[in-house]
């Protein structure tokens, strides 16, 4: 049975100490001042920012060259989105250039949206496509005009709301897009706590609140393996798994949860339950040391040739820094990897998962290489890969000493800290100006060839443009609804600051962030179950557009609609050509179709549901011309009679509709006059109609009297003028 090891001696501020924090309901002031140049770049390319600024900066962009954005609610309703993960796209494993599938873990469901194999059929991909209905609605191109309802009032199908609010609380809100999940993975009724793709995108690791880790096939959705943590003392249920990470070989996973233990499981073969680490979980390795829940687990991979670490002298242990426990492995002996875990006990621990240089297994108590104190409960971890060898990087004379090192970013409270995981030293502490706890981190690297002119910096020494300094960014999301983008180059870390470039404010707390591997999509998850996906714009020139149209132009198959309509949209190149305009046949409304079928009663009922008085009067006039008005008003029950009587009561005093509605009222009295007293609802409506007509008659009498008095005064004045002239 695994037990906690106290870590209070490693904490400068114990978790039990009372500290002054911001209330979750208190109002706070946050500054979103963006960099004057870089802020515009993020708005134009990703659409991140207040809506009024996004519309202003993208108003002249063509639909093909605009960013994409969708906002939808997951299948679990308002359950928090606890995990987002993008799989590899076609740039990694195929051809074409499509981002990978988005996995959303929320409630008892894990849903998959998009992907390479569902590029044309995915609801998410269709919605993010330039010129789609979702993008037009997002741009405000399909706003509805005011209409008159059944009782004469004005209403809008889209209510005016604050345009700076990006999150809605109800799934019926028209700003939410209708996005259907392409696939769903069952968790056996347990709430999902995290979900991570493997590097090849074929497998997905899911951690649940029941303390189990499920390995599922991304295509067939079948559960291939299930691992469980050790049960709590007393034989109770297993505690939740909060974080899962794949090791570099793709055959093992590292997971941590509320029991404070980090475990390594072998996915390909594995060990039987109760064998291996000795804690009853069936794990290959179990790392005990945290004194509270483990909230983040990640893997640090690096080349031993780039960094040579001296062997520790303590306890005579000789380490090769993670010589792969599966032998040399497919990655060769030059690769080493460490497992890093962050906990609510304020500490970050680095674990060795390999063997020593003699090939013998290292004792469990010797596997903790270093313990780092963040100072606050650790919520998220992020690995910054070495800069050397990335994006065609060329070593320079003023190269940073961190270029060959993997760096670790930890988030706890409102502070970021950057560590050297190989030595356990803190390289810097960086306040982020978040008002509430940071809950999510993600890395966004912009390749130099994709970086525009306005996102380049000038080297002060050489005076030349440099593409390297501003391509690595850290995105942070917190419970205050802020998404902040920081520059994270090695030069910034050495200088002791992470420059704030841009940010956006959401109206709901942020629970997760994710970026696709090709850096084209950013996904944001909230605590209310809303998922927002921003897609980077793709600059398409006119020449490229014509080439794509020529490339994808295929002769339609005979007998199809496309074959019949071929050439209909071709432009004329000869000035002598004469273009014949063909008007499409107008589609009839439902009440017009019913009129053509002589179903007069159904036509009248259908037009009353349109809430448009002028259309109702037009149908009544048409029924009068066909001598079918009496047929349409006959054989009605209370419900259908109530609709027509309510309409007459509301509009009978309108001079535009009075001549028609008086005739309808007479016919109704002739038909249903003998039934008065049998229905309280109908009697009440006829009483209201009589009062409305009586009031209108009184008004008309008063107006006639007033008109007579005015005529008398005018006549008297005219006689006086005549007498004076004589």
XYZ file of C-alpha atoms in Angstrom:
726
model
C 0.000 0.000 0.000
C 1.472 3.310 -1.071
C 1.583 6.104 1.474
C 2.168 9.835 1.147
C 5.520 11.292 1.984
C 5.334 14.647 3.671
C 6.574 17.532 1.590
C 5.903 20.334 4.037
C 9.586 20.961 4.484
C 9.794 21.859 0.797
C 7.073 24.490 0.940
C 7.735 28.074 1.780
C 3.964 28.718 2.064
C 2.039 25.588 3.226
C -1.341 25.057 1.529
C -3.141 25.353 4.873
C -1.906 28.899 5.454
C -4.675 31.479 5.145
C -3.912 33.794 2.267
C -5.798 36.716 0.777
C -7.298 35.696 -2.550
C -9.770 37.234 -4.961
C -13.378 36.110 -4.677
C -14.756 34.219 -7.650
C -17.669 36.641 -7.788
C -15.801 39.881 -7.061
C -15.335 42.417 -9.805
C -11.786 43.016 -10.923
C -9.979 45.154 -13.450
C -7.812 43.499 -16.072
C -5.729 45.272 -18.667
C -5.760 43.926 -22.200
C -3.479 46.479 -23.798
C -1.851 44.621 -26.667
C 1.363 45.345 -28.478
C 0.537 47.890 -31.233
C 2.001 45.639 -33.941
C 1.782 42.090 -32.659
C -1.752 42.566 -31.350
C -2.995 43.419 -34.841
C -1.206 40.367 -36.209
C -3.049 38.037 -33.821
C -6.370 39.721 -34.591
C -5.932 39.468 -38.362
C -4.648 35.894 -38.391
C -6.517 34.168 -35.561
C -9.391 36.521 -34.740
C -8.331 36.725 -31.089
C -9.563 39.951 -29.544
C -12.683 42.053 -28.957
C -15.244 41.629 -31.710
C -15.315 45.291 -32.687
C -11.532 45.327 -33.215
C -11.639 42.056 -35.160
C -14.353 43.373 -37.481
C -12.519 46.637 -38.027
C -9.161 45.045 -38.895
C -10.642 42.298 -41.113
C -13.381 44.310 -42.844
C -11.496 44.490 -46.159
C -10.293 40.886 -46.244
C -11.825 38.513 -48.764
C -13.646 35.426 -47.378
C -10.798 33.158 -48.559
C -8.213 35.221 -46.662
C -10.077 35.544 -43.365
C -9.687 33.670 -40.117
C -12.226 31.050 -39.081
C -14.051 30.771 -35.784
C -16.717 28.470 -34.381
C -18.275 28.301 -30.943
C -20.293 25.298 -29.845
C -21.401 23.433 -26.759
C -20.280 19.891 -26.094
C -22.554 16.874 -25.852
C -22.406 16.975 -22.044
C -24.143 20.335 -21.822
C -22.748 22.648 -19.183
C -20.240 20.122 -17.840
C -16.725 21.654 -17.777
C -14.377 20.954 -20.662
C -11.536 19.284 -18.734
C -9.391 18.249 -21.695
C -8.634 19.327 -25.274
C -6.162 17.585 -27.573
C -5.394 17.870 -31.280
C -4.188 14.830 -33.145
C -1.581 14.896 -35.908
C -2.809 16.353 -39.191
C -2.072 15.478 -42.772
C 1.135 17.512 -42.597
C 2.461 14.834 -40.256
C 1.045 11.606 -41.546
C -0.476 12.290 -44.929
C -0.902 14.817 -47.658
C -3.093 17.818 -48.052
C -2.602 20.084 -45.069
C -5.556 19.420 -42.765
C -5.320 19.726 -38.951
C -5.833 16.649 -36.828
C -8.954 15.611 -34.963
C -9.935 17.604 -31.882
C -10.686 15.495 -28.798
C -12.984 17.108 -26.232
C -13.254 15.530 -22.770
C -16.327 16.787 -20.940
C -18.564 14.918 -18.535
C -19.045 11.196 -19.221
C -18.219 11.607 -22.924
C -15.107 12.010 -25.031
C -15.985 13.441 -28.435
C -13.892 13.767 -31.586
C -14.365 16.573 -34.110
C -12.748 16.763 -37.530
C -9.619 14.937 -38.596
C -7.791 14.018 -41.773
C -10.148 11.196 -42.772
C -13.264 13.310 -42.222
C -12.104 16.532 -43.857
C -15.076 16.784 -46.208
C -17.730 15.271 -43.949
C -16.812 16.786 -40.593
C -19.240 19.363 -39.280
C -16.352 21.275 -37.656
C -14.313 21.457 -40.858
C -17.316 22.587 -42.878
C -18.127 25.312 -40.356
C -14.528 26.611 -40.373
C -14.423 26.708 -44.164
C -14.265 30.196 -45.673
C -17.662 31.474 -46.775
C -19.647 28.896 -44.778
C -22.935 29.770 -43.101
C -21.249 29.690 -39.686
C -18.646 32.256 -40.758
C -21.277 34.519 -42.319
C -23.287 34.426 -39.121
C -20.144 35.124 -37.127
C -19.451 38.175 -39.281
C -22.991 39.466 -38.853
C -23.917 39.125 -42.531
C -27.241 37.410 -41.883
C -28.771 39.661 -39.202
C -32.556 39.521 -39.271
C -34.635 42.691 -39.616
C -37.420 43.618 -37.242
C -40.767 41.954 -37.931
C -44.313 42.529 -36.670
C -45.714 39.765 -34.529
C -49.279 38.508 -34.359
C -50.319 41.236 -31.958
C -48.624 44.138 -33.694
C -45.443 44.267 -31.591
C -41.916 44.319 -33.027
C -39.389 41.634 -32.308
C -35.923 40.528 -33.402
C -34.875 36.961 -34.047
C -31.410 37.877 -32.713
C -31.373 39.927 -29.583
C -28.787 42.654 -29.199
C -26.101 41.713 -26.755
C -22.699 42.981 -25.725
C -20.410 42.295 -28.656
C -17.386 41.818 -26.406
C -18.870 38.711 -24.796
C -17.583 35.624 -26.552
C -19.283 33.050 -24.348
C -22.962 32.269 -24.007
C -24.654 30.337 -21.256
C -27.486 28.672 -23.157
C -27.250 26.149 -25.968
C -30.286 27.782 -27.624
C -28.392 31.046 -28.097
C -28.147 31.831 -31.834
C -24.441 32.676 -31.503
C -23.686 29.004 -30.847
C -22.874 26.979 -33.947
C -24.449 23.602 -34.550
C -21.425 21.293 -34.579
C -21.953 17.541 -34.481
C -19.327 15.182 -33.110
C -17.872 12.822 -35.712
C -17.145 10.091 -33.162
C -17.742 9.420 -29.477
C -15.725 7.235 -27.139
C -17.423 5.592 -24.184
C -15.925 5.936 -20.715
C -18.195 3.376 -19.080
C -20.307 6.019 -17.341
C -17.319 7.585 -15.557
C -16.559 11.287 -15.846
C -13.580 11.940 -18.091
C -10.824 14.048 -16.521
C -8.292 14.202 -19.372
C -7.737 12.887 -22.896
C -4.490 12.925 -24.897
C -3.631 11.788 -28.432
C -0.587 9.653 -29.120
C 1.950 11.221 -31.480
C 0.677 9.193 -34.458
C -2.981 9.915 -33.644
C -4.045 6.255 -33.628
C -4.550 5.870 -29.890
C -6.124 8.088 -27.245
C -5.417 7.836 -23.508
C -8.358 8.844 -21.302
C -8.181 9.390 -17.545
C -11.409 9.059 -15.554
C -12.642 10.000 -12.109
C -12.865 6.304 -11.247
C -9.076 6.044 -11.182
C -8.818 4.195 -14.507
C -6.888 4.987 -17.681
C -8.445 3.746 -20.908
C -6.456 3.247 -24.102
C -8.856 3.609 -27.043
C -8.501 3.284 -30.792
C -9.181 6.638 -32.457
C -10.845 5.088 -35.537
C -12.853 2.159 -34.192
C -13.434 3.776 -30.739
C -12.769 0.399 -29.133
C -11.198 0.268 -25.667
C -7.966 -1.707 -26.082
C -6.551 -1.613 -22.555
C -7.759 -0.405 -19.170
C -5.405 0.391 -16.292
C -6.444 1.222 -12.742
C -4.696 2.934 -9.866
C -4.460 1.272 -6.476
C -7.545 1.457 -4.264
C -7.500 3.814 -1.327
C -6.958 2.581 2.192
C -9.894 0.630 3.545
C -10.784 -0.878 0.156
C -12.556 2.230 -1.149
C -12.865 3.396 -4.710
C -9.856 4.449 -6.736
C -9.142 8.168 -6.910
C -9.450 10.214 -10.084
C -6.715 10.365 -12.734
C -6.106 14.054 -13.471
C -3.353 13.970 -16.104
C -2.035 11.510 -18.676
C 0.994 11.856 -20.951
C 2.495 9.575 -23.603
C 6.162 8.714 -23.503
C 8.216 9.249 -26.610
C 8.231 5.594 -27.669
C 4.406 5.555 -27.764
C 4.323 2.268 -25.834
C 4.045 3.664 -22.310
C 1.980 6.277 -20.544
C 2.558 8.311 -17.397
C -0.451 9.224 -15.268
C -1.077 11.000 -11.993
C -4.157 11.718 -9.934
C -5.706 12.511 -6.604
C -3.821 9.742 -4.777
C -0.567 11.670 -5.289
C 1.199 8.782 -7.072
C 2.695 8.918 -10.579
C 2.512 5.612 -12.440
C 4.022 4.257 -15.662
C 2.034 1.655 -17.594
C 3.157 -0.387 -20.592
C 0.481 -0.172 -23.292
C 1.833 -2.745 -25.738
C 2.130 -5.630 -23.300
C 1.838 -4.493 -19.752
C 1.826 -6.500 -16.542
C -1.029 -8.278 -14.894
C -2.899 -6.566 -12.087
C -1.060 -6.758 -8.834
C 2.345 -7.371 -10.428
C 5.072 -4.844 -11.153
C 5.293 -1.872 -8.841
C 3.827 -3.720 -5.897
C 0.979 -1.289 -5.151
C -1.768 -3.402 -6.718
C -2.193 -1.196 -9.780
C -0.289 -3.344 -12.285
C 1.961 -0.415 -13.212
C 5.542 -0.901 -14.356
C 6.689 1.908 -12.079
C 5.042 3.878 -9.271
C 6.561 7.114 -7.989
C 5.543 8.156 -4.468
C 6.542 11.480 -3.000
C 3.827 14.075 -3.502
C 1.765 15.041 -0.500
C -1.348 16.081 -2.408
C -3.195 15.568 -5.677
C -1.080 15.425 -8.849
C -2.649 17.799 -11.379
C -0.143 17.728 -14.232
C 2.165 15.094 -15.707
C 4.427 15.629 -18.706
C 7.439 14.029 -20.378
C 10.731 15.821 -21.097
C 12.701 14.365 -24.030
C 16.199 15.451 -25.014
C 19.333 14.167 -26.726
C 22.153 13.106 -24.470
C 24.619 14.320 -27.075
C 23.313 17.888 -26.640
C 23.501 17.856 -22.857
C 25.803 15.736 -20.716
C 24.701 15.578 -17.092
C 27.143 14.468 -14.436
C 26.160 11.319 -12.577
C 24.800 12.012 -9.085
C 27.106 11.114 -6.291
C 24.362 10.541 -3.753
C 23.845 6.904 -2.761
C 26.296 5.756 -5.426
C 23.684 5.679 -8.185
C 24.985 5.913 -11.728
C 22.391 7.080 -14.172
C 22.381 7.337 -17.922
C 19.399 9.699 -17.781
C 16.623 7.537 -18.977
C 18.272 4.900 -21.103
C 15.108 3.412 -22.491
C 13.751 0.560 -20.413
C 12.607 -1.162 -23.625
C 16.177 -1.443 -24.886
C 17.710 0.854 -27.443
C 14.226 1.483 -28.855
C 13.189 2.853 -32.192
C 14.617 6.243 -31.280
C 18.122 5.061 -30.589
C 20.216 5.300 -27.451
C 20.803 9.055 -27.912
C 17.316 9.941 -26.683
C 16.598 10.329 -22.975
C 13.326 11.124 -21.269
C 12.192 12.154 -17.820
C 8.729 12.295 -16.282
C 7.786 15.534 -14.529
C 4.783 15.876 -12.215
C 3.195 18.925 -10.571
C 1.027 18.728 -7.476
C -1.191 20.747 -5.188
C 1.531 20.404 -2.529
C 3.339 23.238 -4.393
C 6.107 20.958 -5.640
C 7.316 19.749 -9.020
C 9.193 16.457 -9.098
C 11.422 15.044 -11.835
C 11.451 11.237 -12.085
C 13.950 8.939 -13.795
C 12.178 6.126 -15.676
C 15.226 4.277 -17.024
C 17.968 1.957 -15.787
C 21.438 2.739 -14.545
C 24.506 2.349 -16.711
C 24.958 -1.285 -15.651
C 21.415 -2.117 -16.828
C 20.073 -2.718 -13.313
C 16.784 -1.221 -12.179
C 17.061 1.859 -9.981
C 15.489 1.768 -6.558
C 12.170 3.638 -6.272
C 13.481 6.022 -3.623
C 16.379 6.988 -5.913
C 14.250 7.828 -8.954
C 13.318 11.346 -7.813
C 16.073 13.433 -9.395
C 14.960 16.826 -8.120
C 12.175 18.564 -6.231
C 11.253 22.118 -7.210
C 9.019 24.392 -5.151
C 6.637 26.560 -7.167
C 5.171 28.368 -4.147
C 1.526 27.775 -5.158
C -0.567 24.734 -6.077
C 0.640 23.633 -9.506
C -2.157 23.521 -12.087
C -0.354 22.948 -15.390
C 3.054 22.059 -16.849
C 4.476 22.816 -20.285
C 7.696 21.649 -21.941
C 9.628 24.076 -24.160
C 11.656 21.903 -26.562
C 15.242 22.884 -27.383
C 15.526 25.661 -29.943
C 18.561 24.090 -31.614
C 17.516 22.117 -34.655
C 14.027 23.643 -34.839
C 12.782 25.495 -37.948
C 16.186 25.536 -39.576
C 17.871 27.236 -36.648
C 21.485 28.176 -37.303
C 23.817 28.660 -34.322
C 25.097 32.208 -33.948
C 27.821 33.881 -32.006
C 25.263 35.369 -29.605
C 23.382 32.084 -29.229
C 21.697 31.528 -25.884
C 23.018 29.015 -23.383
C 19.541 27.482 -23.250
C 19.308 26.687 -26.966
C 20.258 23.026 -26.451
C 18.176 22.504 -23.311
C 14.536 21.535 -22.830
C 12.846 23.947 -20.437
C 9.873 23.424 -18.163
C 7.108 25.970 -17.504
C 4.924 25.567 -14.406
C 1.714 27.476 -13.700
C 0.397 27.950 -10.182
C -1.751 30.763 -8.894
C -1.144 33.728 -11.214
C 2.596 33.144 -11.648
C 4.651 31.281 -14.247
C 8.030 29.786 -13.405
C 10.551 28.398 -15.870
C 12.877 25.602 -14.770
C 15.769 23.597 -16.026
C 14.396 20.086 -15.411
C 17.825 18.485 -15.755
C 19.316 20.392 -12.821
C 16.178 21.477 -10.939
C 17.131 25.163 -10.983
C 14.626 27.983 -11.427
C 15.470 30.228 -14.370
C 12.894 32.889 -13.639
C 9.604 33.852 -12.020
C 7.153 35.750 -14.219
C 3.893 37.381 -13.032
C 1.195 37.150 -15.709
C -1.287 39.792 -14.455
C -4.048 37.208 -14.370
C -6.618 38.109 -11.728
C -7.406 34.480 -10.936
C -5.712 31.100 -11.086
C -4.067 29.982 -14.327
C -5.617 26.662 -15.337
C -4.163 25.923 -18.792
C -0.926 26.337 -20.764
C -0.036 25.615 -24.366
C 2.865 26.307 -26.705
C 2.512 27.961 -30.099
C 5.539 27.992 -32.406
C 5.334 30.037 -35.589
C 7.661 28.768 -38.341
C 9.759 31.525 -39.899
C 8.326 31.008 -43.376
C 4.821 31.603 -41.999
C 5.724 34.777 -40.125
C 4.623 37.977 -41.829
C 6.600 41.174 -42.231
C 4.817 42.955 -39.389
C 5.799 40.152 -36.973
C 9.538 40.439 -37.492
C 12.052 42.217 -35.325
C 15.123 44.153 -36.243
C 18.420 43.046 -34.769
C 19.941 46.076 -33.062
C 23.481 44.945 -33.813
C 23.204 43.866 -37.441
C 20.221 45.993 -38.455
C 18.751 42.998 -40.306
C 15.372 41.410 -39.919
C 15.370 38.352 -37.681
C 12.684 35.680 -37.843
C 13.950 33.602 -34.957
C 13.394 35.836 -31.970
C 9.600 36.073 -32.034
C 8.272 32.681 -33.034
C 7.814 30.843 -29.711
C 4.849 31.845 -27.578
C 3.146 30.675 -24.400
C -0.635 30.897 -24.188
C -2.145 31.058 -20.703
C -5.797 30.743 -19.742
C -7.276 31.317 -16.312
C -10.445 31.352 -14.259
C -10.715 35.097 -14.933
C -11.574 34.331 -18.578
C -8.338 35.825 -19.894
C -6.259 34.315 -22.686
C -2.844 35.969 -22.668
C -0.079 35.456 -25.221
C 3.532 35.847 -24.077
C 6.770 35.790 -26.001
C 8.947 32.939 -24.719
C 12.250 33.139 -26.515
C 15.419 32.200 -24.689
C 16.539 35.823 -24.861
C 13.368 36.832 -23.009
C 13.977 34.199 -20.338
C 17.565 35.370 -19.833
C 16.414 38.981 -19.563
C 13.937 37.990 -16.838
C 10.669 38.864 -18.567
C 8.028 37.258 -20.772
C 6.763 40.168 -22.907
C 2.976 40.322 -23.149
C 1.973 40.516 -26.814
C -1.778 40.150 -26.975
C -4.823 38.856 -25.123
C -8.569 38.442 -25.227
C -11.276 38.413 -22.569
C -14.015 35.779 -22.348
C -17.021 35.982 -20.071
C -16.594 32.450 -18.669
C -13.689 30.798 -16.801
C -11.229 28.915 -19.002
C -10.508 25.306 -18.126
C -8.335 24.053 -21.022
C -6.317 25.147 -24.066
C -4.890 23.288 -27.035
C -3.059 24.103 -30.279
C -2.936 21.895 -33.367
C 0.427 20.532 -34.455
C 0.482 22.695 -37.594
C -0.339 25.758 -35.417
C -3.384 26.541 -37.568
C -6.058 26.076 -34.894
C -6.426 27.179 -31.278
C -9.095 25.514 -29.128
C -10.398 27.046 -25.887
C -12.565 25.146 -23.392
C -14.587 26.724 -20.586
C -16.108 25.563 -17.334
C -19.613 25.873 -18.842
C -19.046 23.313 -21.604
C -18.392 25.808 -24.418
C -15.618 25.094 -26.938
C -14.230 27.881 -29.144
C -11.988 27.056 -32.110
C -10.005 29.780 -33.900
C -8.502 28.886 -37.272
C -5.642 30.870 -38.712
C -6.280 32.579 -42.020
C -4.659 31.245 -45.165
C -3.371 33.837 -47.581
C -4.541 32.799 -51.050
C -3.497 34.889 -54.059
C -5.571 35.207 -57.204
C -3.113 33.056 -59.124
C -3.288 30.305 -56.499
C -7.084 30.490 -56.510
C -7.215 30.013 -60.281
C -4.755 27.124 -60.084
C -6.880 25.399 -57.454
C -10.024 25.854 -59.524
C -8.288 24.410 -62.604
C -6.822 21.532 -60.614
C -10.123 20.520 -59.051
C -12.199 21.030 -62.212
C -13.640 17.615 -63.095
C -16.089 16.850 -65.867
C -19.441 15.976 -64.228
C -20.967 12.569 -64.762
C -23.691 12.246 -67.410
C -27.244 12.411 -66.141
C -26.427 14.365 -62.989
C -27.599 17.843 -62.031
C -24.034 19.164 -62.312
C -23.876 17.880 -65.904
C -27.165 19.601 -66.724
C -25.979 22.924 -65.214
C -22.465 22.891 -66.719
C -21.469 26.209 -68.236
C -24.232 28.115 -66.453
C -21.747 30.179 -64.457
C -19.120 30.692 -67.150
C -18.255 34.266 -68.015
C -18.548 35.463 -71.585
C -15.268 36.270 -73.334
C -16.791 37.424 -76.651
C -18.450 40.887 -76.711
C -20.895 39.639 -79.367
C -22.295 36.932 -77.096
C -25.848 37.495 -75.904
C -26.623 36.309 -72.400
C -30.106 34.950 -71.777
C -31.291 35.531 -68.236
C -33.270 32.640 -66.815
C -35.253 33.343 -63.692
C -35.577 30.528 -61.251
C -39.054 29.376 -60.387
C -40.079 30.932 -57.108
C -40.840 28.444 -54.403
C -44.361 28.732 -53.030
C -45.030 29.213 -49.365
C -46.816 26.472 -47.456
C -50.117 28.386 -47.310
C -49.959 28.966 -51.077
C -49.507 25.249 -51.627
C -52.539 24.562 -49.438
C -54.582 27.107 -51.372
C -53.704 25.343 -54.607
C -54.987 22.131 -53.066
C -58.261 23.878 -51.997
C -57.522 23.210 -48.330
C -58.802 26.621 -47.256
C -59.033 25.956 -43.531
C -55.475 24.592 -43.310
C -54.190 27.522 -45.387
C -55.746 30.025 -42.971
C -54.302 28.201 -39.944
C -50.848 28.074 -41.529
C -50.758 31.772 -42.426
C -51.754 32.742 -38.885
C -48.532 31.130 -37.632
C -46.374 33.476 -39.768
C -47.096 36.412 -37.416
C -47.286 38.768 -40.400
C -50.615 40.707 -40.577
C -50.305 41.802 -44.204
C -49.811 38.209 -45.318
C -52.860 37.066 -43.301
C -55.026 39.786 -44.879
C -53.780 38.802 -48.355
C -54.857 35.188 -47.773
C -58.250 36.322 -46.404
C -58.741 38.483 -49.501
C -57.842 35.534 -51.756
C -60.314 33.313 -49.904
C -63.007 35.953 -50.409
C -62.357 36.032 -54.150
C -62.662 32.238 -54.282
C -65.844 32.292 -52.179
C -64.059 30.009 -49.758
C -63.938 32.219 -46.682
C -67.039 30.639 -45.139
C -65.576 27.177 -45.769
C -62.270 28.177 -44.130
C -64.037 29.511 -41.018
C -66.403 26.589 -40.538
C -65.921 23.422 -38.487
C -63.438 24.921 -36.032
C -62.737 23.952 -32.447
C -61.789 26.201 -29.542
C -58.061 26.219 -30.321
C -58.330 27.110 -34.010
C -61.155 29.587 -33.382
C -59.114 31.325 -30.685
C -56.299 32.155 -33.145
C -58.540 33.866 -35.715
C -60.576 35.717 -33.044
C -57.390 36.997 -31.356
C -56.157 38.278 -34.709
C -59.478 40.079 -35.392
C -59.545 41.645 -31.919
C -55.983 42.947 -32.346
C -56.273 44.439 -35.839
C -59.964 45.285 -36.402
C -59.352 48.932 -35.443
C -56.516 49.247 -37.978
C -57.961 51.265 -40.900
C -55.855 49.250 -43.346
C -57.383 45.932 -42.248
C -60.858 47.007 -40.984
C -62.871 46.389 -44.230
C -61.666 42.792 -44.431
C -61.949 41.908 -40.745
C -65.519 43.275 -40.420
C -66.667 40.784 -43.031
C -64.792 37.959 -41.289
C -66.408 38.903 -37.951
C -69.894 38.828 -39.523
C -69.306 35.358 -40.934
C -68.039 34.093 -37.567
C -71.123 35.480 -35.798
C -73.420 33.833 -38.326
C -71.680 30.461 -37.954
C -70.981 30.341 -34.218
C -73.657 32.655 -32.833
C -75.849 29.728 -31.846
C -72.961 28.122 -29.904
C -72.465 31.045 -27.528
C -72.584 29.820 -23.938
C -71.007 26.432 -24.640
C -67.345 27.487 -24.367
C -65.963 29.948 -21.831
C -62.939 30.735 -24.010
C -65.002 31.517 -27.111
C -67.508 33.541 -25.095
C -64.707 35.637 -23.613
C -63.239 36.315 -27.048
C -66.607 37.367 -28.502
C -67.116 39.639 -25.491
C -63.727 41.272 -26.091
C -64.618 41.699 -29.765
C -67.898 43.390 -28.877
C -66.164 45.737 -26.426
C -63.479 46.533 -29.006
C -66.109 47.336 -31.645
C -68.171 49.377 -29.142
C -65.138 51.423 -28.128
C -64.226 52.021 -31.737
C -67.805 53.144 -32.517
C -67.717 55.571 -29.583
C -64.424 56.952 -30.846
C -65.907 57.372 -34.325
C -68.963 59.204 -32.914
C -66.729 61.562 -30.953
C -64.653 62.196 -34.041
C -67.803 62.946 -36.096
C -68.996 65.404 -33.469
C -65.594 67.052 -33.426
C -65.640 67.195 -37.214
C -69.074 68.824 -37.155
C -67.870 71.446 -34.681
C -64.837 72.159 -36.806
C -67.043 72.539 -39.914
C -69.314 74.960 -38.029
C -66.379 77.084 -36.920
C -64.928 77.115 -40.422
C -68.274 78.098 -41.966
C -68.776 80.894 -39.434
C -65.313 82.249 -40.095
C -65.947 82.195 -43.844
C -69.239 84.176 -43.437
C -67.503 86.810 -41.308
C -64.812 87.246 -43.927
C -67.465 87.661 -46.605
C -69.339 90.327 -44.595
C -66.146 92.263 -43.972
C -65.287 92.286 -47.658
C -68.694 93.771 -48.451
